[in-house]
mmCIF file of C-alpha atoms in Angstrom:
data_model
loop_
_atom_site.group_PDB
_atom_site.id
_atom_site.type_symbol
_atom_site.label_atom_id
_atom_site.label_comp_id
_atom_site.label_asym_id
_atom_site.label_seq_id
_atom_site.Cartn_x
_atom_site.Cartn_y
_atom_site.Cartn_z
ATOM 1 C CA MET A 1 -9.611 -3.971 -13.973
ATOM 2 C CA ALA A 2 -8.516 -5.942 -11.311
ATOM 3 C CA SER A 3 -6.052 -3.014 -10.383
ATOM 4 C CA SER A 4 -8.651 -0.124 -9.794
ATOM 5 C CA SER A 5 -11.077 -2.868 -7.549
ATOM 6 C CA VAL A 6 -7.341 -3.095 -5.135
ATOM 7 C CA SER A 7 -7.129 0.244 -3.009
ATOM 8 C CA LYS A 8 -4.469 -1.237 -0.627
ATOM 9 C CA LYS A 9 -1.492 -2.915 -0.595
ATOM 10 C CA LEU A 10 -1.872 -6.783 1.476
ATOM 11 C CA TYR A 11 1.305 -7.366 0.769
ATOM 12 C CA ASP A 12 5.055 -6.483 0.394
ATOM 13 C CA ALA A 13 6.733 -8.674 -2.016
ATOM 14 C CA PHE A 14 4.308 -11.427 -3.975
ATOM 15 C CA ILE A 15 6.501 -15.191 -5.055
ATOM 16 C CA SER A 16 5.487 -16.741 -8.167
ATOM 17 C CA HIS A 17 7.276 -20.176 -8.613
ATOM 18 C CA ARG A 18 7.317 -23.991 -10.387
ATOM 19 C CA GLY A 19 6.489 -25.924 -7.626
ATOM 20 C CA PRO A 20 8.382 -28.795 -8.603
ATOM 21 C CA ASP A 21 11.121 -26.776 -9.583
ATOM 22 C CA VAL A 22 12.260 -24.546 -6.780
ATOM 23 C CA LYS A 23 9.113 -24.781 -4.040
ATOM 24 C CA ASP A 24 11.594 -26.102 -1.347
ATOM 25 C CA THR A 25 14.844 -24.664 -2.539
ATOM 26 C CA VAL A 26 15.093 -21.086 -3.932
ATOM 27 C CA ALA A 27 11.037 -19.896 -3.407
ATOM 28 C CA PHE A 28 11.020 -20.993 0.272
ATOM 29 C CA ALA A 29 14.595 -19.961 1.146
ATOM 30 C CA LEU A 30 13.848 -16.294 -0.608
ATOM 31 C CA TYR A 31 10.287 -16.404 1.348
ATOM 32 C CA GLU A 32 11.350 -16.822 4.526
ATOM 33 C CA SER A 33 14.760 -14.427 4.097
ATOM 34 C CA LEU A 34 11.686 -11.775 3.211
ATOM 35 C CA GLU A 35 10.037 -12.773 6.167
ATOM 36 C CA GLU A 36 12.560 -13.050 8.513
ATOM 37 C CA MET A 37 13.873 -9.180 7.645
ATOM 38 C CA GLY A 38 10.139 -8.130 8.048
ATOM 39 C CA PHE A 39 7.945 -8.725 5.394
ATOM 40 C CA TRP A 40 4.742 -9.895 4.530
ATOM 41 C CA THR A 41 5.364 -12.004 1.538
ATOM 42 C CA PHE A 42 2.553 -14.768 -0.340
ATOM 43 C CA LEU A 43 4.478 -17.608 -1.025
ATOM 44 C CA ASP A 44 0.801 -19.419 -2.251
ATOM 45 C CA ASP A 45 0.353 -22.451 0.432
ATOM 46 C CA GLN A 46 2.245 -20.739 3.221
ATOM 47 C CA ALA A 47 -0.340 -17.782 2.364
ATOM 48 C CA LEU A 48 -3.148 -19.875 1.661
ATOM 49 C CA GLN A 49 -6.010 -20.749 4.247
ATOM 50 C CA LEU A 50 -7.996 -22.382 4.535
ATOM 51 C CA GLY A 51 -11.411 -22.374 2.174
ATOM 52 C CA ASP A 52 -9.708 -19.454 0.118
ATOM 53 C CA PRO A 53 -10.507 -19.850 -3.435
ATOM 54 C CA ILE A 54 -7.186 -20.729 -4.748
ATOM 55 C CA GLU A 55 -7.524 -18.537 -8.495
ATOM 56 C CA SER A 56 -9.077 -15.554 -6.694
ATOM 57 C CA ALA A 57 -7.429 -15.594 -3.574
ATOM 58 C CA ILE A 58 -4.082 -15.438 -5.947
ATOM 59 C CA LYS A 59 -5.179 -12.764 -8.199
ATOM 60 C CA ASN A 60 -6.212 -10.386 -5.277
ATOM 61 C CA ALA A 61 -2.399 -10.822 -3.754
ATOM 62 C CA ILE A 62 -1.066 -9.769 -6.860
ATOM 63 C CA TYR A 63 -2.840 -6.737 -7.511
ATOM 64 C CA SER A 64 -2.309 -6.269 -4.157
ATOM 65 C CA SER A 65 1.535 -6.864 -3.682
ATOM 66 C CA SER A 66 3.909 -3.650 -3.889
ATOM 67 C CA VAL A 67 6.817 -5.863 -5.084
ATOM 68 C CA GLN A 68 6.267 -8.707 -8.120
ATOM 69 C CA ILE A 69 9.052 -11.859 -8.026
ATOM 70 C CA ALA A 70 8.939 -14.183 -11.069
ATOM 71 C CA ILE A 71 11.071 -17.574 -10.746
ATOM 72 C CA PHE A 72 11.504 -18.532 -13.694
ATOM 73 C CA SER A 73 12.789 -22.413 -13.729
ATOM 74 C CA PRO A 74 13.646 -24.322 -16.705
ATOM 75 C CA GLY A 75 9.873 -25.887 -15.692
ATOM 76 C CA TYR A 76 7.923 -22.751 -15.311
ATOM 77 C CA ALA A 77 6.320 -22.734 -18.869
ATOM 78 C CA GLU A 78 4.669 -25.977 -18.139
ATOM 79 C CA SER A 79 2.383 -24.217 -15.976
ATOM 80 C CA PRO A 80 -0.849 -22.124 -17.095
ATOM 81 C CA TRP A 81 -1.022 -20.915 -13.549
ATOM 82 C CA CYS A 82 2.466 -19.766 -13.716
ATOM 83 C CA LEU A 83 2.257 -18.157 -17.153
ATOM 84 C CA ASP A 84 -1.302 -16.684 -16.011
ATOM 85 C CA GLU A 85 0.455 -14.917 -13.012
ATOM 86 C CA LEU A 86 2.317 -13.519 -14.928
ATOM 87 C CA VAL A 87 0.168 -11.878 -17.536
ATOM 88 C CA ASP A 88 -1.079 -10.100 -13.856
ATOM 89 C CA MET A 89 2.296 -9.466 -12.316
ATOM 90 C CA LEU A 90 3.457 -7.537 -15.454
ATOM 91 C CA ASP A 91 -0.300 -5.735 -15.591
ATOM 92 C CA THR A 92 -0.114 -4.211 -11.908
ATOM 93 C CA LYS A 93 3.108 -2.037 -13.396
ATOM 94 C CA VAL A 94 4.663 -2.246 -10.087
ATOM 95 C CA LEU A 95 8.883 -3.216 -9.214
ATOM 96 C CA PHE A 96 8.853 -6.674 -10.984
ATOM 97 C CA ILE A 97 12.400 -8.832 -10.390
ATOM 98 C CA PRO A 98 13.076 -11.745 -12.069
ATOM 99 C CA VAL A 99 14.805 -14.313 -10.916
ATOM 100 C CA PHE A 100 16.247 -16.231 -13.931
ATOM 101 C CA CYS A 101 16.915 -19.698 -12.844
ATOM 102 C CA ASP A 102 19.155 -22.546 -14.359
ATOM 103 C CA VAL A 103 17.318 -20.725 -17.446
ATOM 104 C CA GLN A 104 18.523 -18.151 -19.157
ATOM 105 C CA PRO A 105 16.595 -14.537 -20.649
ATOM 106 C CA SER A 106 17.205 -16.175 -24.151
ATOM 107 C CA ASP A 107 15.115 -19.326 -22.781
ATOM 108 C CA LEU A 108 12.235 -16.274 -22.337
ATOM 109 C CA ARG A 109 12.918 -14.379 -25.700
ATOM 110 C CA TYR A 110 12.770 -17.177 -28.130
ATOM 111 C CA PRO A 111 9.810 -19.556 -26.577
ATOM 112 C CA HIS A 112 9.624 -21.549 -29.212
ATOM 113 C CA LYS A 113 13.301 -22.804 -29.451
ATOM 114 C CA GLY A 114 14.506 -22.424 -26.029
ATOM 115 C CA VAL A 115 13.646 -24.250 -22.524
ATOM 116 C CA TYR A 116 10.233 -23.387 -23.471
ATOM 117 C CA ALA A 117 10.113 -25.094 -26.839
ATOM 118 C CA PRO A 118 8.938 -28.661 -25.434
ATOM 119 C CA ALA A 119 6.251 -27.121 -22.354
ATOM 120 C CA PHE A 120 4.165 -24.605 -26.082
ATOM 121 C CA ALA A 121 4.628 -27.155 -28.257
ATOM 122 C CA ARG A 122 2.395 -29.297 -25.922
ATOM 123 C CA HIS A 123 0.142 -26.629 -24.890
ATOM 124 C CA GLN A 124 -0.828 -25.990 -28.886
ATOM 125 C CA GLU A 125 -0.923 -29.310 -29.225
ATOM 126 C CA LYS A 126 -3.380 -30.688 -26.120
ATOM 127 C CA LYS A 127 -5.779 -27.426 -27.628
ATOM 128 C CA ARG A 128 -6.502 -26.596 -24.382
ATOM 129 C CA PHE A 129 -5.523 -23.152 -24.680
ATOM 130 C CA SER A 130 -6.890 -20.127 -26.960
ATOM 131 C CA GLY A 131 -4.285 -18.524 -29.488
ATOM 132 C CA SER A 132 -4.252 -15.337 -28.077
ATOM 133 C CA ARG A 133 -3.763 -16.671 -24.265
ATOM 134 C CA ILE A 134 -0.686 -18.065 -25.275
ATOM 135 C CA ASP A 135 0.507 -15.252 -27.009
ATOM 136 C CA GLN A 136 -0.440 -13.561 -23.769
ATOM 137 C CA TRP A 137 2.006 -15.585 -22.184
ATOM 138 C CA LYS A 138 4.437 -14.859 -24.986
ATOM 139 C CA ALA A 139 4.223 -11.011 -24.356
ATOM 140 C CA ALA A 140 4.793 -11.599 -20.525
ATOM 141 C CA LEU A 141 7.563 -14.114 -20.933
ATOM 142 C CA LEU A 142 9.363 -11.999 -23.658
ATOM 143 C CA SER A 143 8.564 -8.919 -21.171
ATOM 144 C CA SER A 144 10.172 -10.440 -18.289
ATOM 145 C CA SER A 145 13.335 -11.282 -20.427
ATOM 146 C CA LEU A 146 13.864 -7.808 -20.579
ATOM 147 C CA ILE A 147 13.818 -6.372 -17.374
ATOM 148 C CA SER A 148 17.408 -7.136 -14.826
ATOM 149 C CA GLY A 149 16.965 -8.969 -12.369
ATOM 150 C CA TYR A 150 18.732 -12.216 -10.817
ATOM 151 C CA LYS A 151 20.748 -15.096 -13.018
ATOM 152 C CA PHE A 152 20.592 -18.271 -10.723
ATOM 153 C CA ASN A 153 22.615 -21.907 -11.342
ATOM 154 C CA THR A 154 21.231 -24.504 -8.274
ATOM 155 C CA SER A 155 25.129 -26.510 -8.035
ATOM 156 C CA ASN A 156 26.986 -23.534 -8.477
ATOM 157 C CA ASP A 157 25.439 -20.293 -6.493
ATOM 158 C CA ASN A 158 24.927 -19.720 -3.004
ATOM 159 C CA VAL A 159 21.077 -18.796 -2.076
ATOM 160 C CA GLU A 160 21.659 -16.874 0.634
ATOM 161 C CA MET A 161 23.487 -14.649 -0.923
ATOM 162 C CA LEU A 162 20.850 -14.131 -3.861
ATOM 163 C CA CYS A 163 17.543 -14.372 -1.105
ATOM 164 C CA THR A 164 19.782 -11.813 0.727
ATOM 165 C CA LYS A 165 19.862 -9.520 -2.654
ATOM 166 C CA ILE A 166 16.870 -10.131 -3.488
ATOM 167 C CA ALA A 167 15.318 -9.102 -0.174
ATOM 168 C CA LEU A 168 17.229 -5.667 -0.164
ATOM 169 C CA ALA A 169 15.785 -4.940 -3.132
ATOM 170 C CA VAL A 170 12.277 -5.381 -1.697
ATOM 171 C CA GLN A 171 13.530 -2.870 0.966
ATOM 172 C CA GLN A 172 14.682 -0.258 -0.724
ATOM 173 C CA GLU A 173 11.357 -0.553 -2.634
ATOM 174 C CA VAL A 174 9.142 -0.285 0.291
ATOM 175 C CA GLY A 175 10.845 1.897 1.861
ATOM 176 C CA LYS A 176 11.681 -0.057 5.274
ATOM 177 C CA LEU A 177 13.447 2.331 6.983
ATOM 178 C CA ASN A 178 12.661 1.158 10.692
ATOM 179 C CA VAL A 179 14.962 -2.527 11.460
ATOM 180 C CA PHE A 180 11.287 -4.661 11.836
ATOM 181 C CA PRO A 181 8.863 -2.031 11.154
ATOM 182 C CA ARG A 182 5.798 -4.048 10.468
ATOM 183 C CA HIS A 183 6.383 -6.724 13.077
ATOM 184 C CA GLY A 184 3.282 -6.017 15.710
ATOM 185 C CA GLU A 185 1.598 -5.776 12.778
ATOM 186 C CA VAL A 186 1.571 -8.505 10.552
ATOM 187 C CA ALA A 187 1.840 -10.191 13.125
ATOM 188 C CA LYS A 188 -2.583 -9.569 14.604
ATOM 189 C CA HIS A 189 -2.753 -10.133 11.030
ATOM 190 C CA LYS A 190 -1.595 -13.020 10.346
ATOM 191 C CA GLU A 191 -2.257 -14.833 14.267
ATOM 192 C CA GLY A 192 -4.456 -13.187 15.606
ATOM 193 C CA LEU A 193 -5.288 -11.012 19.270
ATOM 194 C CA HIS A 194 -3.875 -12.396 21.453
ATOM 195 C CA SER A 195 -6.296 -12.106 24.827
ATOM 196 C CA ASP A 196 -5.384 -9.329 27.871
ATOM 197 C CA ALA A 197 -4.590 -11.734 30.097
ATOM 198 C CA ALA A 198 -2.151 -14.108 27.726
ATOM 199 C CA ALA A 199 -0.214 -10.262 26.617
ATOM 200 C CA SER A 200 -0.367 -9.625 30.367
ATOM 201 C CA THR A 201 2.211 -12.590 31.392
ATOM 202 C CA SER A 202 5.282 -11.308 28.793
ATOM 203 C CA THR A 203 7.922 -10.145 30.768
ATOM 204 C CA SER A 204 9.704 -6.822 30.388
ATOM 205 C CA ALA A 205 12.908 -9.211 30.157
ATOM 206 C CA GLN A 206 10.214 -11.714 26.982
ATOM 207 C CA VAL A 207 9.559 -7.764 24.667
ATOM 208 C CA LYS A 208 13.383 -6.415 25.304
ATOM 209 C CA LYS A 209 13.829 -10.032 23.887
ATOM 210 C CA SER A 210 11.812 -10.488 21.286
ATOM 211 C CA SER A 211 11.938 -6.913 19.797
ATOM 212 C CA LEU A 212 15.643 -8.323 18.736
ATOM 213 C CA LEU A 213 14.122 -10.698 16.193
ATOM 214 C CA PRO A 214 11.641 -9.659 13.284
ATOM 215 C CA ARG A 215 8.080 -11.725 12.163
ATOM 216 C CA TYR A 216 9.124 -15.435 11.479
ATOM 217 C CA SER A 217 7.755 -18.453 9.916
ATOM 218 C CA HIS A 218 9.292 -20.727 11.717
ATOM 219 C CA PRO A 219 11.402 -19.750 14.863
ATOM 220 C CA VAL A 220 12.741 -22.993 16.824
ATOM 221 C CA GLY A 221 16.485 -21.384 18.085
ATOM 222 C CA LEU A 222 16.310 -18.505 15.846
ATOM 223 C CA GLU A 223 16.215 -16.445 18.941
ATOM 224 C CA SER A 224 18.982 -18.295 21.297
ATOM 225 C CA LYS A 225 21.273 -17.787 18.373
ATOM 226 C CA VAL A 226 20.490 -14.114 18.159
ATOM 227 C CA GLU A 227 21.330 -14.202 21.862
ATOM 228 C CA CYS A 228 25.076 -15.989 21.422
ATOM 229 C CA LEU A 229 25.476 -13.395 19.348
ATOM 230 C CA VAL A 230 24.908 -10.549 21.104
ATOM 231 C CA GLY A 231 26.390 -11.602 23.571
ATOM 232 C CA LEU A 232 29.094 -12.842 21.997
ATOM 233 C CA LEU A 233 29.528 -9.139 20.361
ATOM 234 C CA GLU A 234 29.257 -7.605 23.953
ATOM 235 C CA ASP A 235 31.684 -9.746 25.646
ATOM 236 C CA PRO A 236 35.219 -7.418 25.896
ATOM 237 C CA GLN A 237 37.575 -10.269 25.493
ATOM 238 C CA VAL A 238 36.500 -11.393 22.034
ATOM 239 C CA GLN A 239 37.084 -10.054 19.070
ATOM 240 C CA ILE A 240 36.615 -12.425 16.292
ATOM 241 C CA ILE A 241 33.887 -14.697 15.613
ATOM 242 C CA ALA A 242 32.498 -16.900 13.443
ATOM 243 C CA VAL A 243 29.236 -18.182 12.496
ATOM 244 C CA VAL A 244 29.717 -21.506 10.718
ATOM 245 C CA GLY A 245 27.986 -23.248 8.425
ATOM 246 C CA MET A 246 26.177 -25.017 4.947
ATOM 247 C CA GLY A 247 24.615 -23.442 2.690
ATOM 248 C CA GLY A 248 20.868 -22.788 3.248
ATOM 249 C CA SER A 249 21.864 -22.821 6.665
ATOM 250 C CA GLY A 250 20.592 -19.800 7.818
ATOM 251 C CA LYS A 251 24.210 -17.719 8.267
ATOM 252 C CA THR A 252 23.099 -14.369 6.632
ATOM 253 C CA PHE A 253 19.798 -14.196 7.789
ATOM 254 C CA LEU A 254 20.413 -14.628 11.104
ATOM 255 C CA LEU A 255 24.080 -12.346 10.754
ATOM 256 C CA GLN A 256 21.839 -9.455 9.119
ATOM 257 C CA ILE A 257 19.073 -9.616 12.155
ATOM 258 C CA VAL A 258 21.549 -8.764 14.922
ATOM 259 C CA TYR A 259 23.933 -6.688 12.787
ATOM 260 C CA LYS A 260 20.583 -4.339 11.875
ATOM 261 C CA ALA A 261 20.118 -4.704 15.559
ATOM 262 C CA VAL A 262 23.478 -3.223 16.978
ATOM 263 C CA LYS A 263 24.981 -1.788 14.136
ATOM 264 C CA SER A 264 24.126 1.803 15.911
ATOM 265 C CA LYS A 265 26.264 1.179 19.325
ATOM 266 C CA TYR A 266 29.027 1.161 16.672
ATOM 267 C CA ASP A 267 31.529 4.182 15.075
ATOM 268 C CA HIS A 268 31.722 1.871 12.354
ATOM 269 C CA SER A 269 29.580 -0.932 10.800
ATOM 270 C CA ILE A 270 30.654 -2.159 7.388
ATOM 271 C CA TRP A 271 29.183 -5.293 5.862
ATOM 272 C CA LEU A 272 31.348 -6.664 2.966
ATOM 273 C CA SER A 273 30.148 -10.355 0.630
ATOM 274 C CA ILE A 274 32.922 -12.394 0.685
ATOM 275 C CA SER A 275 32.080 -15.472 -1.729
ATOM 276 C CA ARG A 276 34.427 -17.436 -3.454
ATOM 277 C CA SER A 277 36.731 -15.160 -5.380
ATOM 278 C CA TYR A 278 37.834 -11.299 -4.348
ATOM 279 C CA SER A 279 40.529 -8.488 -4.835
ATOM 280 C CA LEU A 280 42.080 -7.477 -1.275
ATOM 281 C CA LYS A 281 42.525 -4.224 -2.607
ATOM 282 C CA ASN A 282 38.165 -3.439 -3.597
ATOM 283 C CA LEU A 283 37.759 -4.758 -0.513
ATOM 284 C CA GLN A 284 39.922 -1.986 1.385
ATOM 285 C CA HIS A 285 38.337 -0.115 -1.199
ATOM 286 C CA ASP A 286 34.982 -1.095 -0.010
ATOM 287 C CA ILE A 287 36.281 -0.298 3.558
ATOM 288 C CA ALA A 288 37.862 2.588 2.613
ATOM 289 C CA SER A 289 35.066 4.037 1.687
ATOM 290 C CA HIS A 290 32.355 2.867 4.324
ATOM 291 C CA ILE A 291 34.785 6.001 7.207
ATOM 292 C CA GLY A 292 36.068 7.943 3.981
ATOM 293 C CA ILE A 293 39.104 7.152 2.954
ATOM 294 C CA HIS A 294 40.380 7.568 -0.818
ATOM 295 C CA SER A 295 42.328 4.979 -0.947
ATOM 296 C CA GLU A 296 42.428 4.229 -4.721
ATOM 297 C CA LEU A 297 45.755 5.402 -5.522
ATOM 298 C CA VAL A 298 48.137 3.812 -2.631
ATOM 299 C CA SER A 299 49.830 0.829 -2.492
ATOM 300 C CA GLU A 300 47.786 -2.215 -0.304
ATOM 301 C CA GLU A 301 50.059 -1.715 2.694
ATOM 302 C CA ARG A 302 49.495 2.190 2.318
ATOM 303 C CA ALA A 303 45.517 1.452 2.225
ATOM 304 C CA ALA A 304 46.007 -1.012 5.135
ATOM 305 C CA GLU A 305 47.807 1.268 7.577
ATOM 306 C CA LEU A 306 45.124 4.126 6.688
ATOM 307 C CA ILE A 307 42.166 1.535 8.193
ATOM 308 C CA HIS A 308 44.553 0.979 10.952
ATOM 309 C CA ASP A 309 45.139 3.788 11.524
ATOM 310 C CA TYR A 310 41.448 6.194 11.196
ATOM 311 C CA LEU A 311 39.988 2.617 13.297
ATOM 312 C CA GLN A 312 42.111 2.990 16.048
ATOM 313 C CA GLY A 313 40.750 3.138 19.492
ATOM 314 C CA LYS A 314 37.085 3.696 17.367
ATOM 315 C CA ARG A 315 34.046 0.739 17.801
ATOM 316 C CA SER A 316 33.907 -0.913 14.472
ATOM 317 C CA LEU A 317 32.105 -3.748 13.093
ATOM 318 C CA ILE A 318 33.151 -5.638 10.866
ATOM 319 C CA VAL A 319 31.138 -8.642 9.132
ATOM 320 C CA LEU A 320 32.874 -10.931 6.288
ATOM 321 C CA ASP A 321 30.076 -13.130 4.826
ATOM 322 C CA ASP A 322 30.259 -16.113 2.973
ATOM 323 C CA VAL A 323 34.546 -16.955 3.972
ATOM 324 C CA TRP A 324 35.074 -19.595 1.955
ATOM 325 C CA THR A 325 38.448 -20.899 1.528
ATOM 326 C CA LEU A 326 40.991 -21.494 4.519
ATOM 327 C CA SER A 327 43.902 -18.775 2.523
ATOM 328 C CA THR A 328 41.311 -16.346 1.617
ATOM 329 C CA GLU A 329 40.290 -16.319 5.572
ATOM 330 C CA ASN A 330 44.020 -15.814 6.386
ATOM 331 C CA SER A 331 44.586 -13.272 3.657
ATOM 332 C CA LEU A 332 41.897 -11.055 5.163
ATOM 333 C CA ILE A 333 42.685 -10.761 8.971
ATOM 334 C CA ASP A 334 45.914 -10.267 8.350
ATOM 335 C CA LYS A 335 46.526 -8.286 5.587
ATOM 336 C CA LEU A 336 43.902 -5.341 6.573
ATOM 337 C CA ASP A 337 45.616 -5.111 9.188
ATOM 338 C CA LEU A 338 43.248 -4.184 11.338
ATOM 339 C CA PRO A 339 42.819 -3.005 15.441
ATOM 340 C CA ALA A 340 43.441 -5.723 17.147
ATOM 341 C CA GLU A 341 41.154 -3.163 20.385
ATOM 342 C CA LYS A 342 38.494 -5.460 21.510
ATOM 343 C CA ASP A 343 36.870 -2.721 20.210
ATOM 344 C CA CYS A 344 37.054 -3.727 16.647
ATOM 345 C CA LYS A 345 34.856 -6.813 15.929
ATOM 346 C CA VAL A 346 34.496 -8.751 13.303
ATOM 347 C CA VAL A 347 32.667 -11.523 12.382
ATOM 348 C CA VAL A 348 33.087 -14.234 9.254
ATOM 349 C CA THR A 349 30.614 -16.419 7.755
ATOM 350 C CA THR A 350 31.413 -19.933 6.387
ATOM 351 C CA ARG A 351 30.617 -23.485 4.800
ATOM 352 C CA ASN A 352 34.011 -24.219 6.047
ATOM 353 C CA ARG A 353 34.574 -25.279 9.433
ATOM 354 C CA GLN A 354 38.066 -25.200 9.005
ATOM 355 C CA VAL A 355 38.555 -21.360 8.318
ATOM 356 C CA ALA A 356 36.990 -20.119 11.849
ATOM 357 C CA LEU A 357 39.080 -23.070 13.442
ATOM 358 C CA ASN A 358 42.151 -22.085 12.663
ATOM 359 C CA SER A 359 41.143 -18.343 12.377
ATOM 360 C CA SER A 360 41.584 -17.420 15.801
ATOM 361 C CA VAL A 361 38.050 -16.995 17.013
#
């Protein structure tokens, strides 16, 4: 079998997708997210080399990956390539993560009457594929529909948040314990070894600066943003910082890099995902849980007082990721009643510039 011919995992993750549906949106954003966190990821033309036989290269990548990710979009079943990939991915018996993008698990479970029905009708009408092969595809879709995964609506949901959740699931599976443990190893694998003469031109400052960054395919402007954010966190006159940008622009990715690089410098580092709706009591409970306080049976005012007293005089870093509205931001800053000392740093990511402008950042 193909799986027995590969003894060493060459990739952390393999991403299967149908290009016309999600190539430039969810698929590439997920690829970037995994790459930025230091994972060696296979995404067709990002990994294929000139002259590679496509079919065998993809099959080899599947069987040499530690995690399989399939992005099921409305047009996924139109591609025999995708369906063949899916059969192989499930055959590897490694962690399989389904992403249901604008489809439901029931569409996979019942391909004869759901979104995929027209595609399977065309496969059968054209008679290009045997009945047993089509049955394999349907069985693979059924198996995928029964696996816990992520549902995503491209019209309403946050691509960054989805990619972060998936990347963290991959991180847990492959056991990445350091910030970016494979940075040097993978960079050599992908780009080739530099000559000793060229390497000797790097200064210690450059080495120190680049150590904050993960392996990144398109690092234009990223390094300066990392340096800027780290500098603001180290500024004793700054307490609240906002990272502003439209959805998918990389706010969360940027902050993940900085957060992982600096969190060991703080007594307490807390990351909270906010999004469109939130419960102040739940957020207080999350903060309290991080610092070892039981807040379930007290009022919001008392919980805020307990958190304030505990964090007083301690170095703390609190990230409020994906704050949508001005009222949400004000409620969080005011009602959480965080210490006013500059050692208590709060970083907000938001799509709404007005949230930043009116929040004393």
